[in-house]
mmCIF file of C-alpha atoms in Angstrom:
data_model
loop_
_atom_site.group_PDB
_atom_site.id
_atom_site.type_symbol
_atom_site.label_atom_id
_atom_site.label_comp_id
_atom_site.label_asym_id
_atom_site.label_seq_id
_atom_site.Cartn_x
_atom_site.Cartn_y
_atom_site.Cartn_z
ATOM 1 C CA MET A 1 -100.751 8.816 -1.928
ATOM 2 C CA ILE A 2 -98.359 5.895 -2.329
ATOM 3 C CA THR A 3 -94.759 6.997 -2.493
ATOM 4 C CA THR A 4 -91.669 5.119 -3.511
ATOM 5 C CA ALA A 5 -90.764 4.877 0.179
ATOM 6 C CA HIS A 6 -94.128 3.246 0.909
ATOM 7 C CA ARG A 7 -93.636 0.755 -1.929
ATOM 8 C CA ALA A 8 -90.147 -0.073 -0.693
ATOM 9 C CA ASN A 9 -91.483 -0.544 2.829
ATOM 10 C CA ASP A 10 -94.300 -2.777 1.544
ATOM 11 C CA TRP A 11 -91.754 -4.828 -0.388
ATOM 12 C CA GLU A 12 -89.514 -5.151 2.657
ATOM 13 C CA ASN A 13 -92.452 -6.233 4.800
ATOM 14 C CA SER A 14 -93.520 -8.673 2.157
ATOM 15 C CA ALA A 15 -89.969 -9.980 1.777
ATOM 16 C CA ALA A 16 -89.708 -10.318 5.550
ATOM 17 C CA ALA A 17 -93.009 -12.190 5.654
ATOM 18 C CA ARG A 18 -91.868 -14.525 2.878
ATOM 19 C CA ALA A 19 -88.568 -15.149 4.666
ATOM 20 C CA ASP A 20 -90.401 -15.918 7.909
ATOM 21 C CA LEU A 21 -92.729 -18.305 6.097
ATOM 22 C CA ALA A 22 -89.751 -20.038 4.471
ATOM 23 C CA ARG A 23 -88.032 -20.435 7.858
ATOM 24 C CA ARG A 24 -91.161 -21.921 9.403
ATOM 25 C CA ARG A 25 -91.609 -24.285 6.456
ATOM 26 C CA ALA A 26 -87.945 -25.355 6.670
ATOM 27 C CA ASN A 27 -88.461 -26.126 10.364
ATOM 28 C CA GLU A 28 -91.584 -28.173 9.557
ATOM 29 C CA LEU A 29 -89.629 -30.146 6.970
ATOM 30 C CA LYS A 30 -86.763 -30.686 9.414
ATOM 31 C CA VAL A 31 -89.185 -32.101 11.987
ATOM 32 C CA ARG A 32 -90.862 -34.308 9.371
ATOM 33 C CA ARG A 33 -87.491 -35.624 8.129
ATOM 34 C CA ALA A 34 -86.571 -36.502 11.714
ATOM 35 C CA GLN A 35 -89.898 -38.309 12.091
ATOM 36 C CA LEU A 36 -89.318 -40.255 8.882
ATOM 37 C CA ALA A 37 -85.788 -41.147 10.022
ATOM 38 C CA LYS A 38 -87.321 -42.606 13.193
ATOM 39 C CA GLY A 39 -89.714 -44.663 11.088
ATOM 40 C CA VAL A 40 -92.858 -42.598 11.683
ATOM 41 C CA ALA A 41 -95.090 -43.383 8.715
ATOM 42 C CA ALA A 42 -97.144 -40.861 6.807
ATOM 43 C CA SER A 43 -100.619 -40.336 8.202
ATOM 44 C CA PRO A 44 -103.681 -38.845 6.524
ATOM 45 C CA GLN A 45 -102.889 -35.633 8.437
ATOM 46 C CA THR A 46 -99.276 -35.401 7.262
ATOM 47 C CA VAL A 47 -100.337 -36.203 3.697
ATOM 48 C CA GLU A 48 -103.000 -33.471 3.824
ATOM 49 C CA GLN A 49 -100.536 -30.997 5.319
ATOM 50 C CA ALA A 50 -98.025 -31.765 2.554
ATOM 51 C CA ARG A 51 -100.740 -31.313 -0.072
ATOM 52 C CA ARG A 52 -101.768 -27.965 1.453
ATOM 53 C CA ARG A 53 -98.170 -26.767 1.623
ATOM 54 C CA ALA A 54 -97.610 -27.711 -2.019
ATOM 55 C CA GLU A 55 -100.733 -25.799 -3.071
ATOM 56 C CA GLU A 56 -99.672 -22.772 -1.005
ATOM 57 C CA SER A 57 -96.254 -22.883 -2.649
ATOM 58 C CA ARG A 58 -97.839 -23.081 -6.096
ATOM 59 C CA GLU A 59 -100.051 -20.059 -5.334
ATOM 60 C CA ARG A 60 -97.053 -18.043 -4.126
ATOM 61 C CA ALA A 61 -95.177 -18.892 -7.325
ATOM 62 C CA LEU A 62 -98.131 -17.877 -9.505
ATOM 63 C CA ASN A 63 -98.508 -14.617 -7.570
ATOM 64 C CA ALA A 64 -94.797 -13.939 -7.999
ATOM 65 C CA HIS A 65 -95.120 -14.395 -11.765
ATOM 66 C CA ARG A 66 -98.110 -12.031 -11.872
ATOM 67 C CA ALA A 67 -96.225 -9.416 -9.854
ATOM 68 C CA ALA A 68 -93.153 -9.777 -12.062
ATOM 69 C CA ALA A 69 -95.295 -9.353 -15.178
ATOM 70 C CA GLU A 70 -96.794 -6.169 -13.736
ATOM 71 C CA ARG A 71 -93.328 -4.781 -12.986
ATOM 72 C CA HIS A 72 -92.121 -5.649 -16.493
ATOM 73 C CA LEU A 73 -95.090 -3.805 -17.997
ATOM 74 C CA GLN A 74 -94.370 -0.786 -15.802
ATOM 75 C CA ALA A 75 -90.712 -0.858 -16.851
ATOM 76 C CA GLY A 76 -91.782 -1.090 -20.496
ATOM 77 C CA GLN A 77 -93.983 1.982 -20.063
ATOM 78 C CA ALA A 78 -91.134 3.858 -18.408
ATOM 79 C CA HIS A 79 -88.808 2.992 -21.300
ATOM 80 C CA ARG A 80 -91.410 4.114 -23.855
ATOM 81 C CA LEU A 81 -91.795 7.404 -21.973
ATOM 82 C CA ALA A 82 -88.017 7.855 -21.903
ATOM 83 C CA ALA A 83 -87.891 7.147 -25.643
ATOM 84 C CA ALA A 84 -90.544 9.798 -26.290
ATOM 85 C CA ILE A 85 -88.651 12.331 -24.198
ATOM 86 C CA HIS A 86 -85.419 11.602 -26.073
ATOM 87 C CA GLU A 87 -87.246 11.993 -29.397
ATOM 88 C CA GLN A 88 -88.713 15.326 -28.291
ATOM 89 C CA THR A 89 -85.266 16.452 -27.190
ATOM 90 C CA ALA A 90 -83.750 15.279 -30.482
ATOM 91 C CA MET A 91 -86.170 17.475 -32.415
ATOM 92 C CA ARG A 92 -84.978 20.518 -30.462
ATOM 93 C CA ALA A 93 -81.284 19.627 -30.339
ATOM 94 C CA GLU A 94 -78.353 20.513 -32.530
ATOM 95 C CA ASP A 95 -77.465 17.945 -35.188
ATOM 96 C CA THR A 96 -74.787 16.205 -33.125
ATOM 97 C CA ASP A 97 -76.938 16.017 -30.009
ATOM 98 C CA ALA A 98 -79.995 14.931 -31.976
ATOM 99 C CA GLU A 99 -78.293 11.734 -33.078
ATOM 100 C CA VAL A 100 -77.356 10.871 -29.501
ATOM 101 C CA HIS A 101 -80.956 11.347 -28.389
ATOM 102 C CA GLN A 102 -82.305 9.308 -31.314
ATOM 103 C CA ASP A 103 -79.924 6.486 -30.386
ATOM 104 C CA ALA A 104 -81.080 6.686 -26.781
ATOM 105 C CA ALA A 105 -84.727 6.605 -27.902
ATOM 106 C CA GLU A 106 -84.054 3.470 -29.970
ATOM 107 C CA HIS A 107 -82.354 1.859 -26.987
ATOM 108 C CA HIS A 108 -85.328 2.618 -24.728
ATOM 109 C CA ARG A 109 -87.808 1.282 -27.290
ATOM 110 C CA ALA A 110 -85.784 -1.938 -27.555
ATOM 111 C CA GLN A 111 -85.736 -2.259 -23.769
ATOM 112 C CA ALA A 112 -89.501 -1.720 -23.672
ATOM 113 C CA VAL A 113 -89.973 -4.590 -26.120
ATOM 114 C CA LEU A 114 -87.786 -6.850 -23.961
ATOM 115 C CA HIS A 115 -89.753 -6.007 -20.817
ATOM 116 C CA GLU A 116 -93.062 -6.569 -22.588
ATOM 117 C CA ALA A 117 -91.853 -9.958 -23.829
ATOM 118 C CA ALA A 118 -90.749 -10.862 -20.305
ATOM 119 C CA ALA A 119 -94.209 -9.866 -19.043
ATOM 120 C CA VAL A 120 -95.828 -12.231 -21.546
ATOM 121 C CA ILE A 121 -93.597 -15.068 -20.339
ATOM 122 C CA ASP A 122 -94.418 -14.338 -16.692
ATOM 123 C CA LEU A 123 -98.147 -14.196 -17.461
ATOM 124 C CA GLU A 124 -97.915 -17.533 -19.265
ATOM 125 C CA GLN A 125 -96.165 -18.976 -16.209
ATOM 126 C CA ALA A 126 -98.851 -17.497 -13.961
ATOM 127 C CA ALA A 127 -101.555 -19.165 -16.042
ATOM 128 C CA GLY A 128 -100.279 -22.432 -14.654
#
């Protein structure tokens, strides 16, 4: 069973891995800038490495958009569930409380729509 703690740990590991990759890439670029400053011309190897790094970066960006879209859809589902719970509560509540719950349900439905729209945008970005 995957718990919230496991997901948080996975995210931290993933964030740590991304940070490490970024540090290594920054060091590569620093070395390459120093080479260029010394007049070292581009070689087929450095051109190929730059092409590979650009493609890797593009893939990471596309994966990030896909992951963001998934999280937006999950948030939208959570808001729709919260709206349903507020509506159920409103049906059982006194008149004054019912209005508060109906307002909360409307708020959650509106938030769900916003998250779903954000997911569409992220999926469009992920399509390249």
